[in-house]
Short mmCIF file of C-alpha atoms in Angstrom, two decimals:
data_model
loop_
_atom_site.label_atom_id
_atom_site.label_comp_id
_atom_site.label_asym_id
_atom_site.label_seq_id
_atom_site.Cartn_x
_atom_site.Cartn_y
_atom_site.Cartn_z
CA MET A 931 -129.30 41.14 -8.11
CA ASN A 932 -127.45 39.73 -11.13
CA ALA A 933 -123.75 39.27 -10.30
CA PHE A 934 -122.61 41.05 -13.44
CA ARG A 935 -124.81 44.05 -12.62
CA VAL A 936 -123.25 44.16 -9.17
CA GLN A 937 -119.83 44.24 -10.86
CA ILE A 938 -120.94 47.14 -13.05
CA LEU A 939 -122.16 49.13 -10.05
CA CYS A 940 -118.88 48.42 -8.29
CA GLY A 941 -117.04 49.65 -11.36
CA VAL A 942 -118.95 52.91 -11.30
CA ALA A 943 -118.19 53.30 -7.59
CA ALA A 944 -114.50 52.77 -8.26
CA TRP A 945 -114.59 55.46 -10.94
CA LEU A 946 -116.24 57.92 -8.57
CA LEU A 947 -113.79 57.17 -5.79
CA ALA A 948 -110.99 57.86 -8.25
CA GLY A 949 -112.41 61.32 -8.85
CA ALA A 950 -114.19 60.58 -12.12
CA SER A 951 -117.74 61.60 -12.87
CA LEU A 952 -120.46 59.94 -14.89
CA ALA A 953 -120.02 62.74 -17.42
CA GLN A 954 -116.69 61.15 -18.33
CA LEU A 955 -118.30 57.86 -19.32
CA PRO A 956 -118.84 57.41 -23.06
CA THR A 957 -122.24 58.09 -24.54
CA LYS A 958 -121.75 56.33 -27.88
CA GLN A 959 -119.89 53.28 -29.15
CA ALA A 960 -118.86 52.00 -32.54
CA ASN A 961 -117.37 48.66 -33.36
CA VAL A 962 -115.10 47.24 -36.03
CA GLY A 963 -115.41 43.53 -36.69
CA ASP A 964 -116.52 40.52 -38.70
CA SER A 965 -119.22 37.87 -38.42
CA MET A 966 -118.40 37.19 -34.77
CA SER A 967 -119.49 40.74 -34.02
CA GLN A 968 -122.56 40.27 -36.22
CA GLY A 969 -123.78 37.33 -34.14
CA ALA A 970 -123.65 35.15 -37.25
CA GLY A 971 -125.39 31.82 -36.77
CA ALA A 972 -125.47 32.26 -33.00
CA ASP A 973 -128.97 30.84 -32.57
CA GLY A 974 -128.42 28.02 -35.06
CA TRP A 975 -129.96 29.84 -38.02
CA PRO A 976 -127.77 31.03 -40.90
CA GLY A 977 -126.97 34.68 -41.42
CA ASP A 978 -126.28 37.66 -39.21
CA HIS A 979 -128.09 38.04 -35.90
CA PRO A 980 -126.75 41.34 -34.55
CA GLU A 981 -129.16 41.24 -31.63
CA LEU A 982 -127.09 38.26 -30.40
CA SER A 983 -123.70 39.94 -30.81
CA TRP A 984 -121.29 40.19 -27.90
CA VAL A 985 -120.67 43.87 -28.64
CA ARG A 986 -123.81 45.34 -30.22
CA GLY A 987 -126.50 42.87 -29.15
CA THR A 988 -129.83 43.82 -27.61
CA SER A 989 -130.84 40.40 -26.27
CA SER A 990 -130.62 39.71 -22.55
CA ASN A 991 -129.34 36.25 -23.51
CA VAL A 992 -125.99 37.77 -24.48
CA TYR A 993 -125.91 40.86 -22.21
CA SER A 994 -123.67 42.66 -24.65
CA VAL A 995 -121.13 45.42 -24.13
CA PHE A 996 -123.74 47.83 -25.49
CA MET A 997 -126.29 46.74 -22.88
CA ARG A 998 -123.73 47.01 -20.08
CA TYR A 999 -122.93 50.57 -21.11
CA GLN A 1000 -126.64 51.37 -21.20
CA GLU A 1001 -126.90 50.37 -17.56
CA LEU A 1002 -124.26 52.99 -16.77
CA VAL A 1003 -125.55 55.63 -19.20
CA PRO A 1004 -129.24 55.10 -20.12
CA SER A 1005 -128.92 57.40 -23.14
CA PHE A 1006 -125.96 55.42 -24.51
CA THR A 1007 -126.15 54.84 -28.28
CA GLN A 1008 -124.21 52.91 -30.89
CA GLN A 1009 -123.35 53.03 -34.59
CA PRO A 1010 -121.77 49.68 -35.52
CA GLU A 1011 -119.55 49.25 -38.56
CA SER A 1012 -118.79 45.50 -38.36
CA VAL A 1013 -119.39 43.43 -41.51
CA SER A 1014 -119.45 39.66 -41.92
CA GLY A 1015 -116.50 38.39 -43.91
CA ALA A 1016 -114.23 41.29 -42.98
CA GLU A 1017 -110.49 40.84 -42.51
CA MET A 1018 -107.87 42.86 -40.71
CA VAL A 1019 -105.78 42.92 -43.89
CA GLY A 1020 -107.66 42.32 -47.12
CA GLY A 1021 -110.91 43.24 -48.84
CA GLY A 1022 -113.12 46.28 -49.00
CA ASN A 1023 -114.28 45.97 -45.39
CA ASN A 1024 -110.89 45.55 -43.74
CA PHE A 1025 -109.80 47.40 -40.62
CA ALA A 1026 -108.72 50.51 -42.50
CA ALA A 1027 -112.05 50.70 -44.36
CA GLN A 1028 -114.16 50.19 -41.24
CA ALA A 1029 -112.04 52.68 -39.29
CA ALA A 1030 -112.63 55.22 -42.05
CA ARG A 1031 -116.37 54.69 -41.68
CA VAL A 1032 -116.11 55.20 -37.92
CA CYS A 1033 -114.23 58.44 -38.54
CA ALA A 1034 -116.90 59.55 -41.01
CA GLN A 1035 -119.67 59.30 -38.41
CA GLU A 1036 -121.15 62.73 -37.77
CA GLU A 1037 -121.17 62.18 -34.02
CA LYS A 1038 -117.89 60.52 -33.14
CA PRO A 1039 -118.01 57.62 -30.67
CA GLN A 1040 -116.08 57.84 -27.42
CA THR A 1041 -115.40 54.11 -27.36
CA VAL A 1042 -114.60 51.71 -30.22
CA SER A 1043 -114.25 47.92 -29.97
CA VAL A 1044 -112.15 46.04 -32.53
CA LEU A 1045 -112.30 42.28 -33.12
CA LEU A 1046 -110.84 41.04 -36.40
CA GLY A 1047 -108.58 38.24 -37.56
CA SER A 1048 -110.48 35.00 -38.04
CA ASN A 1049 -111.10 35.64 -41.74
CA ASP A 1050 -107.46 36.59 -42.26
CA VAL A 1051 -106.76 32.95 -41.37
CA CYS A 1052 -109.82 31.22 -42.80
CA ASN A 1053 -109.66 32.95 -46.19
CA ARG A 1054 -106.16 31.63 -46.84
CA PRO A 1055 -105.85 28.36 -48.80
CA ARG A 1056 -104.54 25.26 -47.12
CA SER A 1057 -100.80 24.82 -47.61
CA SER A 1058 -99.48 21.66 -49.27
CA SER A 1059 -95.92 22.40 -48.17
CA ALA A 1060 -94.21 21.31 -44.96
CA ASP A 1061 -95.13 24.68 -43.45
CA ALA A 1062 -98.85 24.78 -42.66
CA THR A 1063 -98.66 28.58 -42.33
CA ALA A 1064 -97.02 29.17 -45.72
CA ASN A 1065 -100.11 30.83 -47.22
CA MET A 1066 -100.93 32.96 -44.18
CA TYR A 1067 -100.23 36.68 -43.94
CA SER A 1068 -96.79 37.59 -42.65
CA LEU A 1069 -96.54 39.41 -39.33
CA ASP A 1070 -95.37 42.53 -41.17
CA THR A 1071 -98.47 42.47 -43.36
CA TRP A 1072 -100.66 41.99 -40.29
CA VAL A 1073 -99.02 44.84 -38.37
CA ASN A 1074 -99.19 47.23 -41.31
CA ALA A 1075 -102.93 46.61 -41.66
CA LEU A 1076 -103.41 47.07 -37.93
CA ARG A 1077 -101.56 50.38 -38.01
CA ALA A 1078 -103.61 51.57 -40.98
CA GLY A 1079 -106.75 51.29 -38.86
CA LEU A 1080 -105.30 52.49 -35.56
CA ASP A 1081 -103.74 55.55 -37.20
CA GLN A 1082 -107.14 56.69 -38.42
CA LEU A 1083 -108.83 56.19 -35.06
CA ALA A 1084 -105.98 57.98 -33.28
CA ALA A 1085 -106.47 60.96 -35.58
CA CYS A 1086 -110.26 61.27 -35.60
CA LEU A 1087 -111.66 60.22 -32.22
CA PRO A 1088 -112.25 62.82 -29.51
CA PRO A 1089 -109.45 63.25 -26.96
CA GLY A 1090 -109.68 60.68 -24.19
CA ALA A 1091 -111.74 58.20 -26.23
CA THR A 1092 -111.11 54.47 -25.84
CA VAL A 1093 -110.08 51.99 -28.53
CA HIS A 1094 -110.44 48.45 -27.18
CA VAL A 1095 -108.64 45.90 -29.38
CA LEU A 1096 -109.55 42.29 -28.65
CA SER A 1097 -107.57 39.19 -29.54
CA PHE A 1098 -109.23 36.62 -31.78
CA PRO A 1099 -109.75 32.89 -31.18
CA ARG A 1100 -107.43 30.19 -32.37
CA VAL A 1101 -109.11 28.43 -35.28
CA ASP A 1102 -107.57 25.12 -34.26
CA PHE A 1103 -109.56 25.35 -31.02
CA LEU A 1104 -112.72 26.01 -33.03
CA TYR A 1105 -111.89 22.93 -35.10
CA SER A 1106 -111.62 20.82 -31.94
CA ALA A 1107 -114.91 22.18 -30.62
CA GLY A 1108 -116.67 21.40 -33.90
CA TYR A 1109 -115.23 17.91 -34.05
CA ALA A 1110 -116.47 17.29 -30.51
CA LYS A 1111 -119.93 18.58 -31.42
CA GLY A 1112 -120.62 15.75 -33.82
CA LEU A 1113 -119.24 13.95 -36.85
CA TRP A 1114 -121.63 15.82 -39.14
CA CYS A 1115 -119.46 18.91 -38.59
CA PRO A 1116 -116.13 17.65 -40.02
CA TYR A 1117 -117.61 15.23 -42.55
CA VAL A 1118 -120.69 17.06 -43.84
CA VAL A 1119 -120.89 20.71 -42.83
CA TRP A 1120 -117.31 21.91 -43.20
CA PRO A 1121 -116.52 20.35 -46.60
CA GLY A 1122 -119.99 21.11 -47.93
CA ALA A 1123 -119.93 24.77 -46.93
CA GLY A 1124 -116.18 25.29 -47.33
CA ILE A 1125 -115.74 26.43 -43.73
CA CYS A 1126 -112.20 27.61 -42.91
CA ARG A 1127 -110.53 24.90 -44.99
CA ILE A 1128 -107.02 25.94 -44.00
CA VAL A 1129 -107.74 24.17 -40.72
CA THR A 1130 -110.87 22.03 -41.22
CA ALA A 1131 -109.31 20.22 -44.21
CA GLU A 1132 -106.07 19.69 -42.32
CA ARG A 1133 -105.84 16.15 -40.95
CA SER A 1134 -102.64 16.66 -38.98
CA GLY A 1135 -103.08 17.93 -35.45
CA ALA A 1136 -99.49 19.16 -35.45
CA ARG A 1137 -100.12 21.25 -38.57
CA ARG A 1138 -103.33 22.67 -37.12
CA ALA A 1139 -101.29 23.64 -34.06
CA GLN A 1140 -98.86 25.49 -36.36
CA ILE A 1141 -101.76 27.58 -37.57
CA GLY A 1142 -102.85 28.19 -33.99
CA ALA A 1143 -99.33 29.30 -33.12
CA ARG A 1144 -99.46 31.88 -35.93
CA VAL A 1145 -102.71 33.19 -34.46
CA ASN A 1146 -100.85 33.60 -31.17
CA GLU A 1147 -98.21 35.61 -33.03
CA TYR A 1148 -100.85 37.87 -34.57
CA ASN A 1149 -102.39 38.47 -31.15
CA GLU A 1150 -99.00 39.13 -29.56
CA ALA A 1151 -98.08 41.58 -32.33
CA THR A 1152 -101.40 43.34 -31.83
CA ARG A 1153 -100.76 43.82 -28.13
CA ALA A 1154 -97.28 45.20 -28.83
CA GLU A 1155 -98.64 47.70 -31.35
CA VAL A 1156 -101.45 48.80 -29.06
CA GLU A 1157 -98.89 49.48 -26.34
CA LEU A 1158 -96.96 51.73 -28.72
CA TYR A 1159 -100.09 53.77 -29.38
CA ARG A 1160 -100.90 53.83 -25.69
CA ALA A 1161 -97.43 55.29 -25.01
CA ASN A 1162 -97.68 57.76 -27.92
CA ALA A 1163 -94.52 56.27 -29.40
CA ASP A 1164 -93.25 58.38 -32.31
CA GLY A 1165 -96.16 60.75 -31.76
CA ARG A 1166 -98.70 58.25 -33.09
CA ASN A 1167 -101.34 59.15 -30.47
CA PRO A 1168 -101.30 62.95 -30.16
CA ARG A 1169 -104.93 63.23 -29.01
CA GLY A 1170 -104.46 61.01 -25.97
CA ILE A 1171 -106.71 58.17 -27.09
CA HIS A 1172 -106.84 55.36 -24.53
CA PHE A 1173 -105.71 52.27 -26.48
CA VAL A 1174 -106.30 48.94 -24.71
CA ALA A 1175 -105.67 45.31 -25.71
CA ASP A 1176 -107.11 42.27 -23.94
CA TRP A 1177 -104.25 39.90 -24.88
CA GLN A 1178 -101.81 39.22 -22.04
CA GLY A 1179 -100.02 36.18 -23.40
CA SER A 1180 -100.57 32.72 -24.82
CA ILE A 1181 -101.93 29.60 -23.19
CA GLU A 1182 -98.52 28.04 -23.64
CA ASN A 1183 -97.05 30.80 -21.50
CA GLY A 1184 -99.57 30.35 -18.71
CA TYR A 1185 -102.30 32.81 -19.74
CA ALA A 1186 -105.22 30.45 -20.32
CA ASN A 1187 -108.66 32.08 -20.08
CA THR A 1188 -107.29 35.62 -19.80
CA SER A 1189 -108.55 36.93 -23.15
CA VAL A 1190 -110.75 36.07 -26.12
CA GLY A 1191 -107.73 34.54 -27.86
CA THR A 1192 -106.87 32.19 -25.00
CA TYR A 1193 -110.26 30.56 -24.57
CA VAL A 1194 -110.44 26.91 -25.61
CA PHE A 1195 -113.90 26.69 -27.17
CA ARG A 1196 -116.06 23.68 -26.30
CA ALA A 1197 -118.78 21.95 -28.29
CA ALA A 1198 -121.52 23.99 -26.61
CA ASP A 1199 -119.72 27.21 -27.51
CA ILE A 1200 -120.30 26.89 -31.26
CA ASN A 1201 -123.51 26.72 -33.23
CA GLY A 1202 -124.85 23.62 -34.92
CA THR A 1203 -125.28 25.24 -38.33
CA ASP A 1204 -121.71 25.86 -39.49
CA CYS A 1205 -120.08 24.32 -36.41
CA PHE A 1206 -117.62 27.22 -36.26
CA HIS A 1207 -119.26 30.45 -35.14
CA PRO A 1208 -119.97 31.20 -31.45
CA SER A 1209 -123.30 30.10 -30.05
CA VAL A 1210 -125.52 32.38 -27.97
CA SER A 1211 -123.88 31.16 -24.77
CA ALA A 1212 -120.42 31.80 -26.23
CA GLN A 1213 -121.44 35.28 -27.37
CA ARG A 1214 -122.38 35.97 -23.76
CA LYS A 1215 -118.94 34.77 -22.65
CA LEU A 1216 -117.27 37.03 -25.22
CA ALA A 1217 -119.28 39.99 -23.94
CA CYS A 1218 -118.21 39.21 -20.40
CA VAL A 1219 -114.53 38.87 -21.36
CA ALA A 1220 -114.63 42.10 -23.35
CA TRP A 1221 -116.21 43.93 -20.43
CA ALA A 1222 -113.61 42.56 -18.03
CA SER A 1223 -110.76 44.15 -20.00
CA ASN A 1224 -112.70 47.32 -20.84
CA PRO A 1225 -111.49 50.38 -18.89
CA HIS A 1226 -115.11 51.09 -17.93
CA GLY A 1227 -115.92 47.47 -17.10
CA ALA A 1228 -115.48 45.04 -14.25
CA GLY A 1229 -114.78 41.39 -13.52
CA THR A 1230 -112.09 39.04 -14.78
CA ALA A 1231 -111.85 36.96 -17.92
CA SER A 1232 -111.29 33.78 -15.92
CA GLU A 1233 -114.64 34.28 -14.17
CA CYS A 1234 -116.33 34.71 -17.54
CA LEU A 1235 -114.81 31.60 -19.09
CA GLN A 1236 -115.49 29.02 -16.40
#
């Protein structure tokens, strides 16, 4: 029997031993996200490939969160809201806009996954000043956008629902993976397609690391905010929604391979089309990591990211 399926069965057993019943498992999911959640370019072909998404996919090659839930609840359904190009902060498909669409669903989901942030970095222009992060969103701007989405989900989801907020990868690690994949990535693909120029056009490793450090700060701020909702601080979670974040801490603080945001992507983990989006094998890893930190899931992130 597949090891991950064994973990799922063990997770169900643990729930039952704790006094829970299968009736308490969710029957529908929604997701908020960007091109990573759309499976963009995963198989090497341009465009969205949602069947290869870590969260909503239907291919056994990725064994998505959706498929794992279906093994627990065969009638499990989904209504995704992720859109390629979406940011946490800006644009018409930002977190607040996608959360509003989740809330507008006639049948409300009992579990919602959130993975945003890469475009908040990649859509910013490269800085020519001494501070490589000068053009990036401030932490206050990031947190305000996060709250705008979480507030809506806290108000509209059924009591006891889960909101699972995932950290996002460091773009400097994606740069390193693309560079290792082949010289056509940094010298042909990235400049030709304009891929995340805040980091791919940056020649200084130290400046790329500055950008990566800001990503750490975004992820840390996200965890802190999620904890406030989890604790119903200032009455922001009156319906008892179960808010969960996967981020535990940065690589620099000893938390390597504990979350999506602490995985150091390798050449095989990104596609050969834009040399930046996760490949099929990486989408499978993301699904595994997400499931490991999901309250209904099983396993550990470190096992997923070996």
